[in-house]
Coordinates of C-alpha atoms and ligand atoms in Angstrom, one line a residue:
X7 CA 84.6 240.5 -36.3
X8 CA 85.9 238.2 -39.4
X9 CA 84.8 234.7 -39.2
X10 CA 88.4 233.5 -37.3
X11 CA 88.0 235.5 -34.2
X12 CA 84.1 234.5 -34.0
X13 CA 83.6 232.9 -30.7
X14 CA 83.0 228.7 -30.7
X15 CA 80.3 228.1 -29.0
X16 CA 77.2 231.2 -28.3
X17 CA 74.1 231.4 -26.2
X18 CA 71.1 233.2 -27.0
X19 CA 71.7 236.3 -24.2
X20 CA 75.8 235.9 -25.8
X21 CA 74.2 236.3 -29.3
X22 CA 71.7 239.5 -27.8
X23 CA 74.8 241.0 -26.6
X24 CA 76.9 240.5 -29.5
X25 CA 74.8 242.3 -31.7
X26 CA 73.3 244.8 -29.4
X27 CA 77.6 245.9 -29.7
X28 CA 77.3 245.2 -32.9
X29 CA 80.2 243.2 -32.7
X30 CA 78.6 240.8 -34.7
X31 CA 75.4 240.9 -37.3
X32 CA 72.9 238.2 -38.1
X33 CA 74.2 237.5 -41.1
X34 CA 77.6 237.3 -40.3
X35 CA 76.8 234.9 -37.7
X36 CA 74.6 232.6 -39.7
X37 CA 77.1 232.7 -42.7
X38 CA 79.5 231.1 -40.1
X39 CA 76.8 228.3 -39.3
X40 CA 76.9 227.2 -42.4
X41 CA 80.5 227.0 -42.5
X42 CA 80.3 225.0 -39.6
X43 CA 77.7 222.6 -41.4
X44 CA 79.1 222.6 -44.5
X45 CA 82.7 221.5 -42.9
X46 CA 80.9 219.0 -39.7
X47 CA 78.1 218.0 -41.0
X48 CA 79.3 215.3 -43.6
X49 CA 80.7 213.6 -40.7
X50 CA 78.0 214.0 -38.3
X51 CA 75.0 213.8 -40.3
X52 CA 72.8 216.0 -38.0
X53 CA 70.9 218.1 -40.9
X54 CA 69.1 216.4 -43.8
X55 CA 68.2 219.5 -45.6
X56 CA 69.7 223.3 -45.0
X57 CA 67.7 226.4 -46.3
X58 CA 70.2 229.4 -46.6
X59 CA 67.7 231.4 -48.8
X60 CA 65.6 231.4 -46.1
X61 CA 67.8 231.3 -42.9
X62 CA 69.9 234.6 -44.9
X63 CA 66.2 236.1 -45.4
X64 CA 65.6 236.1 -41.4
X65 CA 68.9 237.4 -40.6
X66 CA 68.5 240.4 -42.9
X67 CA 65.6 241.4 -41.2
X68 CA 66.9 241.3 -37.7
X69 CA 69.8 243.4 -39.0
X70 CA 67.2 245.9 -40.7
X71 CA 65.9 246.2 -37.1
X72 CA 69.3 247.0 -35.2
X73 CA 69.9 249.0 -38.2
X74 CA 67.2 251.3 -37.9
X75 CA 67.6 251.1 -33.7
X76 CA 64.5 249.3 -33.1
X77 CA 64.1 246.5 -30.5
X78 CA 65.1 242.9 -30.9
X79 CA 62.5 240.0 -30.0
X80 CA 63.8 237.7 -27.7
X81 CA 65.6 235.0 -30.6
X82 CA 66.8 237.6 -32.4
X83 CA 69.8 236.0 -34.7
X84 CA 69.4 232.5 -32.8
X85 CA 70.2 229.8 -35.0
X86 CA 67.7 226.7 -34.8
X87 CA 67.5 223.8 -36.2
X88 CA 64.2 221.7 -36.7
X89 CA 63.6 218.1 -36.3
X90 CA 62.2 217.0 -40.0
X91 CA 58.9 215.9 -38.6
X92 CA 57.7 219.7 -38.2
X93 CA 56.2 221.1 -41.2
X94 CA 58.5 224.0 -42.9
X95 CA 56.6 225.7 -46.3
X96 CA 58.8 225.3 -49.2
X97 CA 61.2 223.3 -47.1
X98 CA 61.5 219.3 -48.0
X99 CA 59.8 217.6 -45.0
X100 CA 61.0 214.4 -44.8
X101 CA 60.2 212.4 -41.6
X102 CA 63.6 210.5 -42.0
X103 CA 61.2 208.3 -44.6
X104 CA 62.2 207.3 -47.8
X105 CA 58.2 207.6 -48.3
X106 CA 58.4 211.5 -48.0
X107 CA 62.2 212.1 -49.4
X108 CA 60.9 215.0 -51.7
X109 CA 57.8 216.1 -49.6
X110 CA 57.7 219.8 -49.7
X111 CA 54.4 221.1 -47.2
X112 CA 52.7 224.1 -48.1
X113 CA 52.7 225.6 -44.7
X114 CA 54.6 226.0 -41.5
X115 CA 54.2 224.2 -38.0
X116 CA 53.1 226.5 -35.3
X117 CA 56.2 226.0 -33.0
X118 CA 58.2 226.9 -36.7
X119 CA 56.3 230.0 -37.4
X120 CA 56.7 230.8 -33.7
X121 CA 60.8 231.0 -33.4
X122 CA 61.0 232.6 -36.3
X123 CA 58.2 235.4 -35.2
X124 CA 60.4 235.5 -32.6
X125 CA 63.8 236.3 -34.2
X126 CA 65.2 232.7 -34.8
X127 CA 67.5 231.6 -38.1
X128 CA 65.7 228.0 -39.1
X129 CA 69.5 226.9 -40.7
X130 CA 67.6 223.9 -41.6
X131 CA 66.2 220.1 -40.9
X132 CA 67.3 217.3 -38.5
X133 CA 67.7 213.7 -38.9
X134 CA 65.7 211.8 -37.1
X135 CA 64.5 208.2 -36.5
X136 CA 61.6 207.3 -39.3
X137 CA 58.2 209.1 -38.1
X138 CA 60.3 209.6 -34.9
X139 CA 59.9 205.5 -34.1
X140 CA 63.5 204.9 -32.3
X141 CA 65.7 205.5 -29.5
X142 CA 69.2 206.0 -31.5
X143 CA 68.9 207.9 -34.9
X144 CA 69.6 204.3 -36.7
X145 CA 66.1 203.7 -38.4
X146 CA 66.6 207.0 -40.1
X147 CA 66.0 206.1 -44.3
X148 CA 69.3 208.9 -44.2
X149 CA 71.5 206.6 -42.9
X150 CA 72.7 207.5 -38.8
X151 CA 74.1 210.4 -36.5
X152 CA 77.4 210.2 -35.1
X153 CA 77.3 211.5 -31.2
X154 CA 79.7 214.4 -31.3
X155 CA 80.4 213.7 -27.4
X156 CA 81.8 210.2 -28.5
X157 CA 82.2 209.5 -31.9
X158 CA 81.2 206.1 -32.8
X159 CA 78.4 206.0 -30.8
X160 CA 74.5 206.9 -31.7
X161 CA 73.4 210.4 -30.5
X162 CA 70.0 208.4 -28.9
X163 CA 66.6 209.1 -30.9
X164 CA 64.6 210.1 -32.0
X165 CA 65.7 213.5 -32.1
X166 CA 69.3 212.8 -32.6
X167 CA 70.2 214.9 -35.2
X168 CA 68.8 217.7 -33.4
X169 CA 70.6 216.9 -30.7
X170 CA 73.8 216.3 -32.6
X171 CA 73.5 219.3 -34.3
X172 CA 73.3 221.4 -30.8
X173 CA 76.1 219.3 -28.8
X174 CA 78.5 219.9 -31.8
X175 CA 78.0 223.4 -32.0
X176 CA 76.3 223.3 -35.6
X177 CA 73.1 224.7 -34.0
X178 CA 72.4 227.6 -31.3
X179 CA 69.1 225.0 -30.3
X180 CA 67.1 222.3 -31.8
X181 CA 63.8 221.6 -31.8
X182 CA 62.8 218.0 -30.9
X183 CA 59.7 216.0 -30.4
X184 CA 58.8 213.3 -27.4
X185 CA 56.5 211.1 -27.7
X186 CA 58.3 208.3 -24.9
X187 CA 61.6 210.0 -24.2
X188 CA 63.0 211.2 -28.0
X189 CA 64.1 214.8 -26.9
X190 CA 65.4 213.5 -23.1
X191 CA 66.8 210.7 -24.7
X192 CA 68.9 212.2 -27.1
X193 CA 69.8 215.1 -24.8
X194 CA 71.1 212.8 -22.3
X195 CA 73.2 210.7 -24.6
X196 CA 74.9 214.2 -26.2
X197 CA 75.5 215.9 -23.1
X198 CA 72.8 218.9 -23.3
X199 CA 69.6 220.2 -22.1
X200 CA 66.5 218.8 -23.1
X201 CA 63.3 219.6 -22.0
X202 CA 59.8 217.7 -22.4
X203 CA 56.8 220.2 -22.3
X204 CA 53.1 219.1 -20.7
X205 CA 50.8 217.4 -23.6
X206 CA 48.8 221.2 -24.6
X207 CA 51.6 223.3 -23.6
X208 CA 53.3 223.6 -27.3
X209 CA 50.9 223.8 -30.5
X210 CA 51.2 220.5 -32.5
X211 CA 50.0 221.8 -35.5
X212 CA 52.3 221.0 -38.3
X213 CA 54.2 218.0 -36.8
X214 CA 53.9 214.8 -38.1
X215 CA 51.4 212.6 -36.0
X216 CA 53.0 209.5 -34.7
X217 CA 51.1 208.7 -31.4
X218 CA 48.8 211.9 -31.4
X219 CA 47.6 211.6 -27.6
X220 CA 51.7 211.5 -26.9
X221 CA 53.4 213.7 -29.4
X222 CA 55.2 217.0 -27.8
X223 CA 57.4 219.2 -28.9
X224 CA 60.1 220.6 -27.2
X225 CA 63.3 222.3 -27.2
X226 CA 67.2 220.9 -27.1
X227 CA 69.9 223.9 -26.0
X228 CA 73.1 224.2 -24.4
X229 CA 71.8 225.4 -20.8
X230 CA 68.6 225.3 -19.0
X231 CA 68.0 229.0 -19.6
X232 CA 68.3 228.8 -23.5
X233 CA 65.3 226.0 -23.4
X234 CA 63.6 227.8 -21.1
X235 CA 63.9 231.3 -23.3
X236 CA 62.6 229.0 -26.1
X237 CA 59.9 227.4 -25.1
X238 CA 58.5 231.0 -24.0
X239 CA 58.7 231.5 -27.7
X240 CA 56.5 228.9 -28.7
X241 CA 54.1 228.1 -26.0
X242 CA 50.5 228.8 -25.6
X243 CA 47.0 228.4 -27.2
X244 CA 46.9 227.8 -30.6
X245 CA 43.6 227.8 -32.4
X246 CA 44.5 225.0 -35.2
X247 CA 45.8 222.2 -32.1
X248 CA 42.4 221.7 -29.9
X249 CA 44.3 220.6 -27.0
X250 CA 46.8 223.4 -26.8
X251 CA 46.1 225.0 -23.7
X252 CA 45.2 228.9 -23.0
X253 CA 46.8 228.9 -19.5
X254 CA 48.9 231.4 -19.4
X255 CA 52.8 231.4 -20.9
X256 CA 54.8 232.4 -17.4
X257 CA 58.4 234.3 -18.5
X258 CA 60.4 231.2 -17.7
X259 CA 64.0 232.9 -18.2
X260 CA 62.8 234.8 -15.5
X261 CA 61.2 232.4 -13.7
X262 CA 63.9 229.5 -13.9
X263 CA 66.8 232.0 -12.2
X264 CA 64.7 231.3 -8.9
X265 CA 66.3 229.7 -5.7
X266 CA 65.3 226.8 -4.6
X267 CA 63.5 227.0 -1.1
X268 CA 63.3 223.8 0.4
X269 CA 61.7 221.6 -2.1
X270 CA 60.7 218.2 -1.5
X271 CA 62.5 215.9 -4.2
X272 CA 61.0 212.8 -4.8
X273 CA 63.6 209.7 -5.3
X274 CA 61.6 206.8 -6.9
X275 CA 62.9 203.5 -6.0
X276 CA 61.4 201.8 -9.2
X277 CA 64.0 203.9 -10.8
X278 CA 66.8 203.1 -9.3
X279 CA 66.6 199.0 -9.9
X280 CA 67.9 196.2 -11.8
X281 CA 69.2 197.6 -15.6
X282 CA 70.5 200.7 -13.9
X283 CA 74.4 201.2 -14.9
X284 CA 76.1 201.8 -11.7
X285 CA 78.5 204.8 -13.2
X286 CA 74.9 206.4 -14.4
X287 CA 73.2 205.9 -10.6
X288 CA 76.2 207.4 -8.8
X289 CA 76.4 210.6 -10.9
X290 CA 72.2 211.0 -10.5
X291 CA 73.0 209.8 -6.5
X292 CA 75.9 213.0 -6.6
X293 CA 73.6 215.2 -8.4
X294 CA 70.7 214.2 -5.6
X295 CA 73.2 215.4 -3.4
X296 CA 74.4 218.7 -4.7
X297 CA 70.3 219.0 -4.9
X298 CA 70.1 218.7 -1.3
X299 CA 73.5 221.1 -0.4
X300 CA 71.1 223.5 -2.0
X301 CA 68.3 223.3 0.3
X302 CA 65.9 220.6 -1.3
X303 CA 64.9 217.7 0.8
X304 CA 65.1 214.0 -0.3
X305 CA 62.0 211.7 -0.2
X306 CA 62.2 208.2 -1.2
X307 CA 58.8 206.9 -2.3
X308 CA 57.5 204.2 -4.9
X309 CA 55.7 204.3 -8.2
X310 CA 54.0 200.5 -8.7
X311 CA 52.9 200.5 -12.0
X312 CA 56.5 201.9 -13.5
X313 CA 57.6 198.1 -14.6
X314 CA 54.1 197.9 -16.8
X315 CA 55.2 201.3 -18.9
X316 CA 57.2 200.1 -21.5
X317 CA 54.4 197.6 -22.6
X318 CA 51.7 200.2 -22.2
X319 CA 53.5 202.5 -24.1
X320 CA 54.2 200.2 -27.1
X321 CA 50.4 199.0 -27.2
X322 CA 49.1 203.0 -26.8
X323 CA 52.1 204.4 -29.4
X324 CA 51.8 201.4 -31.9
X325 CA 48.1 201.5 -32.4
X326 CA 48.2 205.1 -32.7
X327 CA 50.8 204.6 -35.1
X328 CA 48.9 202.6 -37.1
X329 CA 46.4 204.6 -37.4
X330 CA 48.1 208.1 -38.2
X331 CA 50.2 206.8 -40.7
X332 CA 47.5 204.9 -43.0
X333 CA 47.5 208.4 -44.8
X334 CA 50.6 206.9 -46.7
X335 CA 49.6 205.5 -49.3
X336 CA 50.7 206.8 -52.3
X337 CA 47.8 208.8 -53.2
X338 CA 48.2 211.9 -51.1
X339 CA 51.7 212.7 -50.0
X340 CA 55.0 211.6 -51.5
X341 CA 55.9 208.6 -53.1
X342 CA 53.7 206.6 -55.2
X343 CA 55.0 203.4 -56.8
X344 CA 53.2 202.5 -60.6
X345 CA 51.4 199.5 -60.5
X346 CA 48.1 197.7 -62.2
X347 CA 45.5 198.2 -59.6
X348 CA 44.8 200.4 -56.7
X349 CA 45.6 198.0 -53.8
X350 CA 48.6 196.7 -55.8
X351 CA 50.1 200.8 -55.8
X352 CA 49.1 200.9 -51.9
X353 CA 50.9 197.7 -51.3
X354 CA 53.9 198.5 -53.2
X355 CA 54.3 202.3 -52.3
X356 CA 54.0 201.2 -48.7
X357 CA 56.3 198.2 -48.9
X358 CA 58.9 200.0 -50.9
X359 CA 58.4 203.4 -48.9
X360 CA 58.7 202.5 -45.2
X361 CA 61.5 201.0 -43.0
X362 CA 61.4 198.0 -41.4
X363 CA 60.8 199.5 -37.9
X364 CA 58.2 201.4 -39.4
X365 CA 56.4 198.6 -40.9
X366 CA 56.9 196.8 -37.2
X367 CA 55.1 198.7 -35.4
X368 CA 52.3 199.0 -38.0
X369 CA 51.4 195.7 -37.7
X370 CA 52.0 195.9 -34.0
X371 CA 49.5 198.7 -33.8
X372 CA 47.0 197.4 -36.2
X373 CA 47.2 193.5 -34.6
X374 CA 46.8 195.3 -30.9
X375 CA 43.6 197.2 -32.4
X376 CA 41.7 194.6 -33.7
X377 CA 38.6 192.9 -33.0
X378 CA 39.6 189.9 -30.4
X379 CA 42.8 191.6 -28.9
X380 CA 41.2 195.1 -28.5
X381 CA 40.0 194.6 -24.8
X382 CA 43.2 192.6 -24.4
X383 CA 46.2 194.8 -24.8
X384 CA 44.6 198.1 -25.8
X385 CA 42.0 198.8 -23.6
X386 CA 44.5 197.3 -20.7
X387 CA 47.1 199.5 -21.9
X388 CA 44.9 202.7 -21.2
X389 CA 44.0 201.2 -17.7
X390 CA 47.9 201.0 -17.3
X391 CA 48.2 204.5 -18.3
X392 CA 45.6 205.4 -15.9
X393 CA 47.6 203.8 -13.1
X394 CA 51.1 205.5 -13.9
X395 CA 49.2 208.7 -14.2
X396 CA 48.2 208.0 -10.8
X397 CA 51.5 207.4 -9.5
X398 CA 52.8 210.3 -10.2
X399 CA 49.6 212.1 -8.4
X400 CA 50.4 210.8 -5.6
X401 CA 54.1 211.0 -6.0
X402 CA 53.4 214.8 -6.2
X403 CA 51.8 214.7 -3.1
X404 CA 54.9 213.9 -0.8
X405 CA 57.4 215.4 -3.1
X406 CA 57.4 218.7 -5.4
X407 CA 59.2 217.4 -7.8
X408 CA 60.9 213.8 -9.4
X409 CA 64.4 213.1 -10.1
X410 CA 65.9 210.2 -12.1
X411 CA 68.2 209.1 -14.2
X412 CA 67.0 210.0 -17.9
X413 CA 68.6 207.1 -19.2
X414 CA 69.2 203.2 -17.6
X415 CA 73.0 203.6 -19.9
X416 CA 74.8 206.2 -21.3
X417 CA 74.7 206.1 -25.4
X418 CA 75.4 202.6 -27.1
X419 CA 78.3 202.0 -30.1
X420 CA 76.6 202.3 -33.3
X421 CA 75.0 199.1 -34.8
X422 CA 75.4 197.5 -31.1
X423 CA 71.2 197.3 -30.4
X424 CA 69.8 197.1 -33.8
X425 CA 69.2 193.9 -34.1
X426 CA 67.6 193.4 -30.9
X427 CA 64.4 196.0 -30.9
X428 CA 63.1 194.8 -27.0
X429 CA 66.6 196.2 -26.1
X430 CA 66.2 199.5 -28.0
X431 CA 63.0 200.0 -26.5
X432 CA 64.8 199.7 -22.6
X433 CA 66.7 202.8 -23.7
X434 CA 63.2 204.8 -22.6
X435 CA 62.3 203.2 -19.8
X436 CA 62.9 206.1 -17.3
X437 CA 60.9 208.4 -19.9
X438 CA 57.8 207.3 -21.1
X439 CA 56.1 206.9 -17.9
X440 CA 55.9 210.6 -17.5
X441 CA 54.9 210.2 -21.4
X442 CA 52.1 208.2 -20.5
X443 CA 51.3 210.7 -17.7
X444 CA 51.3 213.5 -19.8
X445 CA 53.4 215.8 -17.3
X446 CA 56.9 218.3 -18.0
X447 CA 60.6 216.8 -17.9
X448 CA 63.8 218.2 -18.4
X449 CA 67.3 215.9 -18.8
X450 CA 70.2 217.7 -17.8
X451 CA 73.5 216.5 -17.9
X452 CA 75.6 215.7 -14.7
X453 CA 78.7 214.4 -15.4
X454 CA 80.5 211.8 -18.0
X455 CA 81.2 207.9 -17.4
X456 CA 84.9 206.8 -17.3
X457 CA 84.4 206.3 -20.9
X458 CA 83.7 210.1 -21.6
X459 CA 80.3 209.6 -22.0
X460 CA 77.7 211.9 -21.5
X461 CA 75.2 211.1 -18.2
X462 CA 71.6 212.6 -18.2
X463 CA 69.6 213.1 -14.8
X464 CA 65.9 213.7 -14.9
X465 CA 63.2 216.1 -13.5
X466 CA 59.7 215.6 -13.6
X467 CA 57.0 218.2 -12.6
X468 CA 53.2 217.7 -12.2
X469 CA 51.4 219.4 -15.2
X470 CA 52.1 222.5 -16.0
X471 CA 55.2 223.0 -13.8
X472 CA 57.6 223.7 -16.9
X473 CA 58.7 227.0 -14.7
X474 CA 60.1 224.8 -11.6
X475 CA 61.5 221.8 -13.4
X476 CA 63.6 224.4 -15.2
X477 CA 64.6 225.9 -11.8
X478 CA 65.3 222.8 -10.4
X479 CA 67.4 222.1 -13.5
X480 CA 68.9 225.4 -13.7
X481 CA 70.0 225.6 -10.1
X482 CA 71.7 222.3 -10.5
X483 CA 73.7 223.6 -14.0
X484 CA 74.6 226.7 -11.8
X485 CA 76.3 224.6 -8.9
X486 CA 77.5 221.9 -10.8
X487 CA 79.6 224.5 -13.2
X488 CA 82.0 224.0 -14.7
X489 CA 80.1 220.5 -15.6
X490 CA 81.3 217.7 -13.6
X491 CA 83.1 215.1 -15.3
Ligands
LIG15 N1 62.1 205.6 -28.5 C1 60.7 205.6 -28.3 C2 60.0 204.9 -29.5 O1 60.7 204.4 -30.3 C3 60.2 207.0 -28.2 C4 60.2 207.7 -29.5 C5 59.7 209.1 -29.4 O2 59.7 209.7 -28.3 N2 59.4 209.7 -30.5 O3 58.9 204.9 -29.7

């Protein structure tokens, strides 16, 4: 097939199929990736770094397999994209921080290794908010993301270029980290699937800590049964994360293709209050519906402590912060300013090396931590969290599963927010509660404002459930195709 009768857009069982015919190779298709990049991406800004040699490298072998008739592994050909916090050997690392701009890590990230054990084409690394601290791609040191859904407009953070690069068609999937919404976040505001693993389900070994009791990772795609098809590829124990879990990986392609037997949906109130944009709220209200033409029932219930989890979360994240990213400092990894004295070279490699969100929430984190305020905000913080968590226990007694909106708006204009950071952190106020709680979520989309842009609805599962919020999620896509718009 020459490039012009290549189709637009490709799934991963399209991609199977296609070369399985041989109507296609793997290089043929990831030469015209990086067409697509190479004539997209200087307007969208979704990769910071591409790596051909290695992407071409990948491709070659999965052709040497359908050469030689053997079978395919299950990403066989897919082209990925990787948010630039995961670790990629020889592969400039850079956090969306001028501080790392020419980091290059000697090794891979689990999740990285994983995909491309698995068959994927890493094309390359996504922009992203600094050290993943941001809710719209803007405190990137690369400068921001246009939403390919609505030009103008950020992509949301802090996986937006991941995001971007998936929605615009410059990326098969994406993978994304969440720490209090930054792959549901960004999926909603691009108009794709995004889903949230449990805390231990995905290896974190090789991402960049940010808030380590927090941090997932977790894939962005163009249906529910791409995500699901790669998070099979990366999930499971991992000897270098200690709390990656040995529970079993379930096949959740398989398992995600389920019908829906009357399931209990759980309609939080708390969720459905003042902020709530009423275009977003009647398209999650229509999708609650379609939900319930399908066989689920509807239970209204309440979750207390939801107001209280922005403020946890920025006292937890923060201090964590704070702490991960004293390893900075101009001794060990990327820049290192000259100066006459030790503290003087810590002081200016730091001051000259982070962004001003960055530095924010450093002093946020480090003030919160300290002796005096510790029992104040900290230590209440993690009672907080211990009350949200219990929410959503009980919450998952009356209902199977949780749906929301994923975001209180749809995306913002570009430069609208940054100048008031309380109101960048409301974009994640449906999302890091189930952060905090340490349980799955998925956003998929269900339908577009009446200014085109994308909406996101919500599913939360107790922990572990990855299999039925994808069901849930995927029965929805199913009946609401074509999207609704
Ligand atoms: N937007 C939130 C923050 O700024 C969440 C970020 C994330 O999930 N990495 O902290």
């Amino acid at each position: 097939m020459s490039a012009a009768t290549l189709p637009s857009s490709w799934t991963i069982s399209s991609i199977r199929e296609s070369l399985l015919l041989k109507t296609v190779s793997a290089r043929e298709l990831t030469a015209e990736f990086f067409r697509r990049i190479e004539r997209d991406n200087p307007r969208i800004n979704a990769f910071l770094t591409v790596c051909p040699e290695r992407a071409f490298a990948a491709a070659d072998h999965v052709d040497a397999l359908i050469a030689r008739g053997e079978s395919l592994p299950p990403l066989a050909g897919v082209p990925v994209a990787m948010k630039d916090v995961l670790s990629t050997a020889g592969v400039r690392t850079t956090c969306g921080s001028k501080i790392l701009e020419n980091y290059i890590p000697p090794y891979d990230a689990t999740a990285v290794s994983r995909l491309e054990s698995a068959g994927a084409v890493i094309l390359g690394k996504t922009n992203c908010d600094e050290f993943a601290m941001g809710s719209s791609n803007e405190n990137s040191a690369f400068g921001p993301v246009q939403n390919p859904a609505a030009p103008g407009y950020v992509p949301g953070g802090s996986s937006g270029g991941s995001a971007a690069a998936v929605a615009g068609q410059l990326a098969v999937a994406a993978l994304g980290t969440d720490t209090g919404g930054s792959i549901r976040q960004p999926g909603a505001c691009c108009g794709i699937t995004a889903l949230m693993p449990t805390y231990g389900r995905v290896s974190r070994y090789g991402l960049t800590a940010f808030a380590s009791s927090l941090d997932r990772i977790g894939p962005l795609a163009n249906s529910v049964e791409d995500a699901a098809s790669v998070l099979a590829a990366m999930a499971g124990r991992d000897p270098l994360d200690a709390t990656s879990t040995s529970a079993p990986v379930p096949d959740y392609r398989a398992q995600c293709q389920e019908p829906l037997h009357g399931l209990r949906l759980g309609i939080p109130r708390q969720y459905f209050g003042e902020g709530l944009d009423p275009e977003v709220r009647q398209k999650v209200e229509e999708a609650i519906a379609m939900l319930e033409k399908l066989g689920c029932r509807r239970v209204d219930l309440d979750m207390p402590h939801t107001d209280y989890a922005i403020a946890a979360y920025y006292i937890i994240a923060t201090g964590e912060a704070s702490s991960n990213l004293a390893r900075y400092d101009g001794v060990r990894y990327g820049l290192r300013e000259p100066a006459n004295s030790l503290r003087e070279m810590y002081k200016r490699t730091r001051g000259r090396g982070f962004g001003t969100e960055v530095k924010r929430r450093v002093m946020l984190g480090t003030y919160a931590l300290s002796a005096g305020y510790y029992d104040a905000y900290y230590l209440r913080a993690q009672k907080v969290r211990a009350l949200i968590a219990r929410d959503f226990a009980e919450a998952f007694q009356r209902a199977d599963v949780l749906i929301t909106p994923t975001t209180p708006t749809p995306a913002f204009r570009i430069g609208e927010r940054t100048s008031d950071p309380l109101k960048m952190y409301l974009a994640d106020i449906y999302t890091v509660t189930g952060s905090l709680a340490g349980i799955p979520g998925i956003s998929v989309p269900c339908g577009k404002s009446t200014a085109n842009l994308p909406i996101g609805l919500q599913v939360f599962g107790p922990h572990f459930t990855e299999s039925l919020v994808l069901q849930v999620a995927h029965a929805y896509q199913e009946a609401a195709s074509p999207l609704p718009s």
